[in-house]
Short mmCIF file of C-alpha atoms and ligand atoms in Angstrom, two decimals:
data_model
loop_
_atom_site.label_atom_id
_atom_site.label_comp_id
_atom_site.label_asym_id
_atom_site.label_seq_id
_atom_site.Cartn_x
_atom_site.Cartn_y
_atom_site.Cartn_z
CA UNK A 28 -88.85 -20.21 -63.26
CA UNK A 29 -86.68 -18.70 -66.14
CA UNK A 30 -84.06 -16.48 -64.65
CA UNK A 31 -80.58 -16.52 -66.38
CA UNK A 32 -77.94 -14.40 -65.44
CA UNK A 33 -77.54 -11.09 -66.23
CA UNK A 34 -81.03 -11.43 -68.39
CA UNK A 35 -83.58 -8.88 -67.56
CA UNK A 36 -87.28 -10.19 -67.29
CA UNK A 37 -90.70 -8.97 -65.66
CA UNK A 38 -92.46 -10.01 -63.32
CA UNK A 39 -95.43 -9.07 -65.91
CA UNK A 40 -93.54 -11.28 -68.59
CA UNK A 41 -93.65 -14.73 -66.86
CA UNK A 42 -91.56 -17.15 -68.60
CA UNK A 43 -91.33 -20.95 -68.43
CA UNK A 44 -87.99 -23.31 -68.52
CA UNK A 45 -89.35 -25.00 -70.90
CA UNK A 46 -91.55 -24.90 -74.10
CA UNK A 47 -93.15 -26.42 -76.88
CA UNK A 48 -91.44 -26.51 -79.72
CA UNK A 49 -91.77 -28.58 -83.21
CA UNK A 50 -88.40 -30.53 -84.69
CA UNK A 51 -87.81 -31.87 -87.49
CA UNK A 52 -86.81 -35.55 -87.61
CA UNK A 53 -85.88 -36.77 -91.29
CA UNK A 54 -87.42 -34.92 -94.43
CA UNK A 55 -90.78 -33.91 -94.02
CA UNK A 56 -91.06 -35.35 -90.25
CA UNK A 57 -91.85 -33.12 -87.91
CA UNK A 58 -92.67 -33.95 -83.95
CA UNK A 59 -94.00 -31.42 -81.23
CA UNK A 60 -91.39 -31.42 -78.22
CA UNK A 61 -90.27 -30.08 -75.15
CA UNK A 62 -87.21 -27.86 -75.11
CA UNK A 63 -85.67 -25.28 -72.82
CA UNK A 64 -86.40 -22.01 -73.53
CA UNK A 65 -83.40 -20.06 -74.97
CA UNK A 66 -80.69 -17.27 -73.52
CA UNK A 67 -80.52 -13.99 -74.99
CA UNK A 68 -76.81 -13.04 -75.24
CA UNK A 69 -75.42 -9.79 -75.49
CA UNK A 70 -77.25 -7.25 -78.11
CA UNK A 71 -80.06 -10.18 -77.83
CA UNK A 72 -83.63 -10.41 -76.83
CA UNK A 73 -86.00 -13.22 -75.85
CA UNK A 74 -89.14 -13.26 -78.31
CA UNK A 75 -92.62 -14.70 -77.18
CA UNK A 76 -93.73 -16.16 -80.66
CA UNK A 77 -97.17 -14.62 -81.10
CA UNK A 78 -97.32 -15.64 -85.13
CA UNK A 79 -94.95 -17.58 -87.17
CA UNK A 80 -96.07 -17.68 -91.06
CA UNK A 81 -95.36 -20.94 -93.31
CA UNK A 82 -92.87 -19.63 -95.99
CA UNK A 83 -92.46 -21.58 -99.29
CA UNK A 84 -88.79 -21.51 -98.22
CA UNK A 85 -90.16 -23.57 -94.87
CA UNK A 86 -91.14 -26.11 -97.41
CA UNK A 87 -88.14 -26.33 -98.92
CA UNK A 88 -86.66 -26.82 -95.66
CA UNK A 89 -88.52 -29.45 -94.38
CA UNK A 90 -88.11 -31.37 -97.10
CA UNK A 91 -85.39 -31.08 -99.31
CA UNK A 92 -82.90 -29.21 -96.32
CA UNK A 93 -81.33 -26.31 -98.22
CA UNK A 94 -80.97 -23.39 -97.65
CA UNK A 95 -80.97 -24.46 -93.84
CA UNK A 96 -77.77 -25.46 -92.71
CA UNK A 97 -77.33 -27.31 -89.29
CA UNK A 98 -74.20 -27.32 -87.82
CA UNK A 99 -72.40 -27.29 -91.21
CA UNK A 100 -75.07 -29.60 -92.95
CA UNK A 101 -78.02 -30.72 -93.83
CA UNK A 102 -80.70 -29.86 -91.19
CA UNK A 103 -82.27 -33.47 -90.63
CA UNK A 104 -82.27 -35.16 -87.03
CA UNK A 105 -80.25 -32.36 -85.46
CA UNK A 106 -82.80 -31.46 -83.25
CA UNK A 107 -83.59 -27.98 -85.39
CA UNK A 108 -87.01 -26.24 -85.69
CA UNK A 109 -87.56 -24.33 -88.66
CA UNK A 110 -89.69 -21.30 -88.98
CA UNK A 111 -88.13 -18.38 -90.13
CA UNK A 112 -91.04 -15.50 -90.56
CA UNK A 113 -92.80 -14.69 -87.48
CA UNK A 114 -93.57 -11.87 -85.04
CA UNK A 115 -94.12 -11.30 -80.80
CA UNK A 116 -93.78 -9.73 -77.42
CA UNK A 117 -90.08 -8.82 -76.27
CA UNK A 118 -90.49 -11.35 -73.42
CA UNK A 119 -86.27 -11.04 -71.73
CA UNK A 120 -83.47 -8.69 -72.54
CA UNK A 121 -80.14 -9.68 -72.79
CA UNK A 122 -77.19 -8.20 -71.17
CA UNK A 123 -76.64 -4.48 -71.85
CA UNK A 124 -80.16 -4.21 -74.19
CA UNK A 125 -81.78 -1.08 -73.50
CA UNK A 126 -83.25 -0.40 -77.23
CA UNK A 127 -86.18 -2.22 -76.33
CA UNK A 128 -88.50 -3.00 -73.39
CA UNK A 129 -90.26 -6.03 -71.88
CA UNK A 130 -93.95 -6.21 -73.41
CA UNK A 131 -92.92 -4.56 -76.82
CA UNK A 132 -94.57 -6.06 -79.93
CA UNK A 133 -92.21 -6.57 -82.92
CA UNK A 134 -91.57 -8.10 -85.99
CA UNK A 135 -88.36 -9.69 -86.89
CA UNK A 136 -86.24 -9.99 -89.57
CA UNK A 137 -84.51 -13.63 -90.53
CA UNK A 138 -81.03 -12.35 -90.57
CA UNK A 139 -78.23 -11.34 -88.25
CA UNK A 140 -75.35 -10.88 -90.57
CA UNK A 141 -71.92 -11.70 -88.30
CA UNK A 142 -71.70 -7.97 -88.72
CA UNK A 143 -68.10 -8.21 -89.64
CA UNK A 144 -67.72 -9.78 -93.27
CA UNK A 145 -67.75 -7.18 -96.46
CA UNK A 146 -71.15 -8.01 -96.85
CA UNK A 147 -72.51 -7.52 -93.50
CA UNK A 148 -69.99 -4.18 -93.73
CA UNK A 149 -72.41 -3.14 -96.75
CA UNK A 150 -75.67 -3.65 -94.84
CA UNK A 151 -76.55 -6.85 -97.42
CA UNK A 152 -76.14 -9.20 -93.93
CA UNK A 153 -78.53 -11.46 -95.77
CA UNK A 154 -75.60 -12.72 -97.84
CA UNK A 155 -73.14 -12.64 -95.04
CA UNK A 156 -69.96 -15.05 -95.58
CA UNK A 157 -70.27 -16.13 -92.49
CA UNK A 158 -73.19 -18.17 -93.15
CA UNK A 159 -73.63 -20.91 -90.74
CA UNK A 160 -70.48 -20.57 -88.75
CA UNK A 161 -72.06 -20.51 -85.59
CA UNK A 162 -71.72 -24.34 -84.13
CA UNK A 163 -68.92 -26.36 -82.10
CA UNK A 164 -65.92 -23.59 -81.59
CA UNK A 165 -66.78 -21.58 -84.02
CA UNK A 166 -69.24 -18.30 -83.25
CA UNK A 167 -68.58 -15.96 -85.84
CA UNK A 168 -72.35 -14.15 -84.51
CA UNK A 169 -73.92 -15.38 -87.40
CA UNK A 170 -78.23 -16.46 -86.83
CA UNK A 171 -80.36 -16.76 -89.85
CA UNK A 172 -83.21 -18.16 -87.23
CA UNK A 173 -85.23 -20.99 -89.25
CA UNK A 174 -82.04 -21.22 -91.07
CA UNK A 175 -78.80 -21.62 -89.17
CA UNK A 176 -80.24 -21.18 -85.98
CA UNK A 177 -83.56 -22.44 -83.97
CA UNK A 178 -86.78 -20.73 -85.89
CA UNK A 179 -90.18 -19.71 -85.15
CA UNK A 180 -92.24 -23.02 -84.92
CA UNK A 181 -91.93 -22.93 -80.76
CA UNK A 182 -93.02 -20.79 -78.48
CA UNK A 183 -89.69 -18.64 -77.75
CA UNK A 184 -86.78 -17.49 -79.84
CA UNK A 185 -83.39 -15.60 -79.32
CA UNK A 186 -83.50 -12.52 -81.96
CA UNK A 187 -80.62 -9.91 -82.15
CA UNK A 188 -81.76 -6.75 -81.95
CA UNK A 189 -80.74 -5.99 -85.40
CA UNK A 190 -83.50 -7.78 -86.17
CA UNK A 191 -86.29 -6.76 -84.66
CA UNK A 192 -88.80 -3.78 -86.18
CA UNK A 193 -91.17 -2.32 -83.63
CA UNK A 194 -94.62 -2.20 -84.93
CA UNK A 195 -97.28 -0.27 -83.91
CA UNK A 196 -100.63 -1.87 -81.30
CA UNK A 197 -103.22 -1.62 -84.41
CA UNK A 198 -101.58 -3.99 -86.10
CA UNK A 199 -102.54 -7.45 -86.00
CA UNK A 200 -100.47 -10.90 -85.22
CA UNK A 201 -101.01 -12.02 -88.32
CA UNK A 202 -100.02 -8.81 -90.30
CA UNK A 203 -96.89 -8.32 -88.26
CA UNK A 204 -95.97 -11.61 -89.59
CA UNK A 205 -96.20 -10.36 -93.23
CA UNK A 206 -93.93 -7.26 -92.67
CA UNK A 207 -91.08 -9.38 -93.09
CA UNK A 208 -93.14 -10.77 -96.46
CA UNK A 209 -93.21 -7.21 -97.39
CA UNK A 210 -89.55 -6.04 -96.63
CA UNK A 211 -88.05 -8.97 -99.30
CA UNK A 212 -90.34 -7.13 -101.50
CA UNK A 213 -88.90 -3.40 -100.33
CA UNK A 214 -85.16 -4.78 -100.94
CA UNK A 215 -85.84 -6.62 -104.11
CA UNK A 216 -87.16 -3.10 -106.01
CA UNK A 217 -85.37 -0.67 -103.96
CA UNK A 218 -82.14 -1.88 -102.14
CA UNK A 219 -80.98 -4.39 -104.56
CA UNK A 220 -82.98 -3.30 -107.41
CA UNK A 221 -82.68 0.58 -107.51
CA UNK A 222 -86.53 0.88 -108.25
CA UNK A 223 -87.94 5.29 -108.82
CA UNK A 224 -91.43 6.41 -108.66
CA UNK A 225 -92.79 6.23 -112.09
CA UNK A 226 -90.68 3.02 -113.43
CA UNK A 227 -92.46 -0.16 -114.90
CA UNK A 228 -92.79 -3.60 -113.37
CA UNK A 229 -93.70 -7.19 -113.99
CA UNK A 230 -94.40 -9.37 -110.94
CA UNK A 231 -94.45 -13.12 -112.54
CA UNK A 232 -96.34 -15.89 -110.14
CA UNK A 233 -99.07 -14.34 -107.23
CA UNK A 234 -97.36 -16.40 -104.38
CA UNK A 235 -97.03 -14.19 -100.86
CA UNK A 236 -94.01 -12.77 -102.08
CA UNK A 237 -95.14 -11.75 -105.76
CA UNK A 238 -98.57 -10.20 -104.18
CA UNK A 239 -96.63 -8.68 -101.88
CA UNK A 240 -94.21 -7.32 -104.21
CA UNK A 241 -97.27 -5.79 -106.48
CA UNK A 242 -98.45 -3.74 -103.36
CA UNK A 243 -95.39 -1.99 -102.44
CA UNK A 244 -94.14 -1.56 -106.15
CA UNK A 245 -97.66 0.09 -106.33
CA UNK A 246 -96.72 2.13 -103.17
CA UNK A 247 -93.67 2.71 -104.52
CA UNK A 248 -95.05 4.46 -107.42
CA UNK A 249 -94.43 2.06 -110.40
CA UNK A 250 -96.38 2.42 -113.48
CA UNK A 251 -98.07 0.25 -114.22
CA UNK A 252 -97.40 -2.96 -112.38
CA UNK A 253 -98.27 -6.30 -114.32
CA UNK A 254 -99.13 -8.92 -112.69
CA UNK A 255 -98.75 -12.43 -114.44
CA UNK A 256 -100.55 -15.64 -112.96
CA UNK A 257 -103.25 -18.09 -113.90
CA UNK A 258 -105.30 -18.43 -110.58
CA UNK A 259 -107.86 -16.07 -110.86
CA UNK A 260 -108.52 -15.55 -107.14
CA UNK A 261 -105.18 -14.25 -107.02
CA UNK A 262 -105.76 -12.60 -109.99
CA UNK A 263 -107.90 -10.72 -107.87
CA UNK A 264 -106.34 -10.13 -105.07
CA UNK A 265 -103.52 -8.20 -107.20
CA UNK A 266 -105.48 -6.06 -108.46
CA UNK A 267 -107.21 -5.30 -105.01
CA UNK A 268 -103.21 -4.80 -103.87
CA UNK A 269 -103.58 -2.01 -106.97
CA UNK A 270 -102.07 -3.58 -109.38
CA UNK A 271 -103.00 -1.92 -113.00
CA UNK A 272 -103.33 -5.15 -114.90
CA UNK A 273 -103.61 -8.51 -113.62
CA UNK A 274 -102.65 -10.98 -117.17
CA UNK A 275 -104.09 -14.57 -116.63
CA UNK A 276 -101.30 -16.37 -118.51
CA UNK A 277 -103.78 -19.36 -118.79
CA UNK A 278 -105.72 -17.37 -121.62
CA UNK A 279 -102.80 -16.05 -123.39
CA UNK A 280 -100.79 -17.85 -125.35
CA UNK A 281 -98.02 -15.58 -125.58
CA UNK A 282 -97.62 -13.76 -122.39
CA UNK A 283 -94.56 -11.57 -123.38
CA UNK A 284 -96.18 -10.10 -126.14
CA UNK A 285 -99.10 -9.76 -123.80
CA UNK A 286 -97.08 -7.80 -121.02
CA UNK A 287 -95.10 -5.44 -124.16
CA UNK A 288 -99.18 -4.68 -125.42
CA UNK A 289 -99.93 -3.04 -121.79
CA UNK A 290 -96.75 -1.26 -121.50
CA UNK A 291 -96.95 0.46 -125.55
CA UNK A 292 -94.89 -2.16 -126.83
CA UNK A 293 -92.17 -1.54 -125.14
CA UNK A 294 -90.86 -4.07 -122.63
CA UNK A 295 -90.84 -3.23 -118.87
CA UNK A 296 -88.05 -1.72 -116.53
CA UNK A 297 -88.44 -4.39 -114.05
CA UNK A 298 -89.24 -8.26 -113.62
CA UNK A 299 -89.72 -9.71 -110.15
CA UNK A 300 -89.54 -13.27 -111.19
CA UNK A 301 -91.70 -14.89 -107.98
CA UNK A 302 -93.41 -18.42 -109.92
CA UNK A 303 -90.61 -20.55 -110.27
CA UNK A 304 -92.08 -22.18 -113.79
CA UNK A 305 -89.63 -23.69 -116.09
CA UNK A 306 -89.67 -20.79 -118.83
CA UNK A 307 -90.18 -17.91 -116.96
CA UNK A 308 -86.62 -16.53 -116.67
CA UNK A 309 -86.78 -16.84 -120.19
CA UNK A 310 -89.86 -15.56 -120.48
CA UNK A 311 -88.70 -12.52 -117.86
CA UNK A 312 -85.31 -11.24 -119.98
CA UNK A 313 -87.81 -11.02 -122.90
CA UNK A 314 -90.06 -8.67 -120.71
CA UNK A 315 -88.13 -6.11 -119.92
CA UNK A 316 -86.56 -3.20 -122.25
CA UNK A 317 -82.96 -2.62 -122.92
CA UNK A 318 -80.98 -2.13 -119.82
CA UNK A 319 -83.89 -3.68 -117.64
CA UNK A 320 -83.82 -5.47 -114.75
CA UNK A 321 -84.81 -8.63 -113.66
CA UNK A 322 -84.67 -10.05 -110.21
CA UNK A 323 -85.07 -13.92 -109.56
CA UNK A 324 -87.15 -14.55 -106.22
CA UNK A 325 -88.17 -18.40 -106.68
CA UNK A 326 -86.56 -21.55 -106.23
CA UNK A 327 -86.64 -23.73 -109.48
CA UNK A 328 -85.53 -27.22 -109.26
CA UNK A 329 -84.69 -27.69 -112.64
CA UNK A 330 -82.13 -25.73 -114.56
CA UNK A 331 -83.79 -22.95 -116.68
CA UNK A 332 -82.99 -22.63 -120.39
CA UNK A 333 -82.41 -19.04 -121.18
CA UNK A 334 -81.43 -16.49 -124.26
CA UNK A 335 -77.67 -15.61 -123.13
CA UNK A 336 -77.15 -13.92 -126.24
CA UNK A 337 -80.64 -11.59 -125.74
CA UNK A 338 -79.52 -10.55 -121.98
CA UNK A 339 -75.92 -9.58 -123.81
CA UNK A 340 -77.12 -7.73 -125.98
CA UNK A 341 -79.53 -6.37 -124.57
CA UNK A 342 -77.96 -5.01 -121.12
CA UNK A 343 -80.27 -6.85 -119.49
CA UNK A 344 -79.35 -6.99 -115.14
CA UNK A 345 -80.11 -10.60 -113.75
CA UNK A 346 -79.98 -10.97 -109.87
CA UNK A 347 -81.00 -13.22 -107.22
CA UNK A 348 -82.64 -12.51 -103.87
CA UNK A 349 -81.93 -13.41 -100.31
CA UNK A 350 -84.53 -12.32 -97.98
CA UNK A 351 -84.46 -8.86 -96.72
CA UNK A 352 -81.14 -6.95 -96.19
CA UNK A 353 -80.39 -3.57 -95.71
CA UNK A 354 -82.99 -2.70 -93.19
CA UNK A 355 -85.74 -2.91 -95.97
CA UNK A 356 -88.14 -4.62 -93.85
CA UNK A 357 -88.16 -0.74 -91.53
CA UNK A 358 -89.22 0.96 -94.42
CA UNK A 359 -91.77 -2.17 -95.61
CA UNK A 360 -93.26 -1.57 -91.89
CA UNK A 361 -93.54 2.45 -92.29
CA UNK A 362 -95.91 1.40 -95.48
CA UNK A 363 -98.29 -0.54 -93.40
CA UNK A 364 -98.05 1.34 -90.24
CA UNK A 365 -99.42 4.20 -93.16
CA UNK A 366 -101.92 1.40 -94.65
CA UNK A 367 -100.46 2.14 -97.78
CA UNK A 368 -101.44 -1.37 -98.49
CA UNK A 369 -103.73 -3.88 -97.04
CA UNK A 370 -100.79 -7.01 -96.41
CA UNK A 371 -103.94 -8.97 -94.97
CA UNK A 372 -105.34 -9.89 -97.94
CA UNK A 373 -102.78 -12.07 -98.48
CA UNK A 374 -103.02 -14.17 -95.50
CA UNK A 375 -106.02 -16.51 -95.39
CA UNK A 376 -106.03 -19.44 -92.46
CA UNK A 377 -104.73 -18.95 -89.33
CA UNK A 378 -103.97 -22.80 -86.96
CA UNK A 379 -103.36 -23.72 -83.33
CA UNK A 380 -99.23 -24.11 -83.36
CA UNK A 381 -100.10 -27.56 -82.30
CA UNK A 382 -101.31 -28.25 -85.45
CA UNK A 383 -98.48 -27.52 -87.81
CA UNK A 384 -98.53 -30.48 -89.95
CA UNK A 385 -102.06 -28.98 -90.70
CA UNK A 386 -101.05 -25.33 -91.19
CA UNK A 387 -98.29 -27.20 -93.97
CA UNK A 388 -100.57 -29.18 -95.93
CA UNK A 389 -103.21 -26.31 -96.05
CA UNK A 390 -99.87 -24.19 -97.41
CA UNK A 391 -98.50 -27.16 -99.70
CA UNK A 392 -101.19 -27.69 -101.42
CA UNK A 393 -103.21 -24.85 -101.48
CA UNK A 394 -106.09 -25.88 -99.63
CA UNK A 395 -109.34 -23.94 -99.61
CA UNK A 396 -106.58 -21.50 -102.11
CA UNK A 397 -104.59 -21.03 -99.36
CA UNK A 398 -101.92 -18.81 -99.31
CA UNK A 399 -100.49 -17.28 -96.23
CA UNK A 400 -101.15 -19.54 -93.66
CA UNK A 401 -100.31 -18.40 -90.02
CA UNK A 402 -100.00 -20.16 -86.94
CA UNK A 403 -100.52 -18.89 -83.10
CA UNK A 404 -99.25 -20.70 -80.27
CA UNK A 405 -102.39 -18.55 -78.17
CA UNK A 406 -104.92 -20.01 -80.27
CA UNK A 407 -107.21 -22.59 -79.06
CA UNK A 408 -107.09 -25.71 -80.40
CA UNK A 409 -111.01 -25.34 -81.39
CA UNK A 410 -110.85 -22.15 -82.64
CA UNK A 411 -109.66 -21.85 -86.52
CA UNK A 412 -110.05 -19.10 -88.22
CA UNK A 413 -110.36 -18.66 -92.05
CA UNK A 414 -109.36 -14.80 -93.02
CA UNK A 415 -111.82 -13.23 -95.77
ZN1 ZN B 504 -89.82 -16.77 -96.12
ZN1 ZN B 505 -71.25 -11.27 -92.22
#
């Protein structure tokens, strides 16, 4: 039975050597495999996985590599499982941990800067410098689990307690998953973005992260809050997450002139940039107003083609996202432990962890219109169950 030194477990908290855990092989090869369950070290805690949520950025991973980084590299046949956005049970406590107990649920963030670096000095530990450096000789504290480190596709996983966000026993598995979903959104308006009550915002592309973005700009107080997509189920959905007007880009030829018509004419204060489509930074530094603000939160392939001289002139702020620094994802949490926002609209099929390569394709390619697709190492094999 698991008992490491100077790790605190329960006798109500049972926990095996080993565990299932999925690895990937080469791109886009994952296998289901034994592995030992890991260590918490100090300022650590053991995590039973209850829900782990496929991420875009999972796909990227599993395919193409970036941004994981394995032991200074790409992340192929180095024995890594990815996973970065998931939630559980405090299962062990590492040495010295008395911030939380054996049995608590929590969510966790992705990140654990090195704590040490000017960025991780700032609170943005998201965009620590120390990225990676955690392999061979070199342990500068750095985890970005799913990233740098082991994820959440296995039925354990070390988290530093930086990371973790209590949440409360109404919530479900799968919406403690999304508070992480939520908290990106939190730092892109607030922390990084410098979002008041009142301001006006453009979410472009109704993936988890642009719905989710919608609802807490909404709870945020933004006015209005544009939502710009051509799937009309998600169409929906935004406007059931309260946002003012949902714009089905499909039907309108010219979509900034569309967004500038709902705001008076004028262009918006903020652009959450969330679809990754070829023109749509373009299409974003058009959006907003003089001295706007847009923030890029997709991964394009292909290099974008955009009006330098308009974001000049203009004033225009351009910045890029990194998951969820500056504790964002505690104040995302206080939202939904006030239902401010109903995150479980956005998740819609929930899979046995066994059946991963399932839970992907269903995500990948939008099966059934998937979008948040969750799954539970608990679940039964037999037992699937598609959200409303
Ligand atoms: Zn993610
Ligand atoms: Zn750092």
């Amino acid at each position: 039975m698991y008992a490491p030194a100077g790790v605190k477990t329960s006798k109500d908290f049972p926990i095996p050597d080993s565990m299932k855990a999925w690895v990937l092989g080469g791109p886009g090869e994952l296998t289901l495999k034994d592995k030992p369950v890991p260590v918490p070290k100090r300022a650590e805690v053991l995590v039973r996985i209850d829900a782990a949520a496929i991420c875009a950025t999972d796909l990227e991973v599993i395919y193409q590599g970036p941004p994981a980084m394995i032991q200074g590299g790409l992340p192929f046949n180095k024995n890594f499982t990815p996973g970065h956005e998931y939630m559980g049970t405090v299962a062990a406590l590492g040495p010295g941990v008395d911030e939380y107990k054996v049995g608590q649920r929590v969510a966790v963030e992705i990140h654990a800067g090195c704590g040490q670096c000017k960025r991780c000095r700032e609170g943005m530990y998201t965009s620590c410098h120390n990225y990676g450096l955690n392999y061979g000789d070199v342990d500068k504290g750095h985890r970005a689990n799913g990233f740098t480190t082991d994820g959440g596709f296995c039925e354990y996983q070390v988290n530093s307690i930086n990371t973790l966000v209590a949440i409360q026993d109404d919530m479900s598995d799968e919406e403690g998953a999304l508070v992480v979903t939520a908290g990106t959104a939190m730092y892109a308006l607030t922390e990084l973005g410098g979002l008041v009550a009142g301001e006006s915002v453009v979410v472009s592309g109704a993936g988890p992260i642009g719905l989710m973005t919608v609802a807490v700009a909404k709870a945020l107080g933004a006015q209005p809050v544009i939502l710009t997509e051509m799937r009309d189920n998600r169409l929906k959905i935004a406007l059931e997450l309260g946002a003012d007007y949902a714009v089905n880009i499909s039907k309108e030829p010219d979509v900034v002139a569309a967004v500038k018509k709902l705001n008076g004419g004028k262009g918006v204060d903020y652009v959450v940039e969330c679809s990754a489509a070829s023109k749509a930074v373009n299409d974003a530094v058009h959006m907003v107003n003089r001295g706007g603000k847009v923030c890029l939160a997709a991964f394009t392939h292909d290099l974008a083609s955009v009006d330098i001289a308009h974001i000049v002139s203009n004033n225009i702020y351009l910045y890029g996202i990194r998951g969820e620094g500056k504790s964002a994802v505690h104040r995302a949490e206080a939202f939904m432990r006030q239902k401010r926002f109903d995150a479980t609209k956005i998740h819609t099929h929930t899979f046995p962890l066994a059946d991963l390569p399932t839970a992907i394709r269903y995500a990948k390619d939008r099966v059934d219109d998937a979008i948040k697709v969750v799954v539970k190492a608990k679940l039964d094999a037999a037992h699937k169950v598609a959200a409303e």
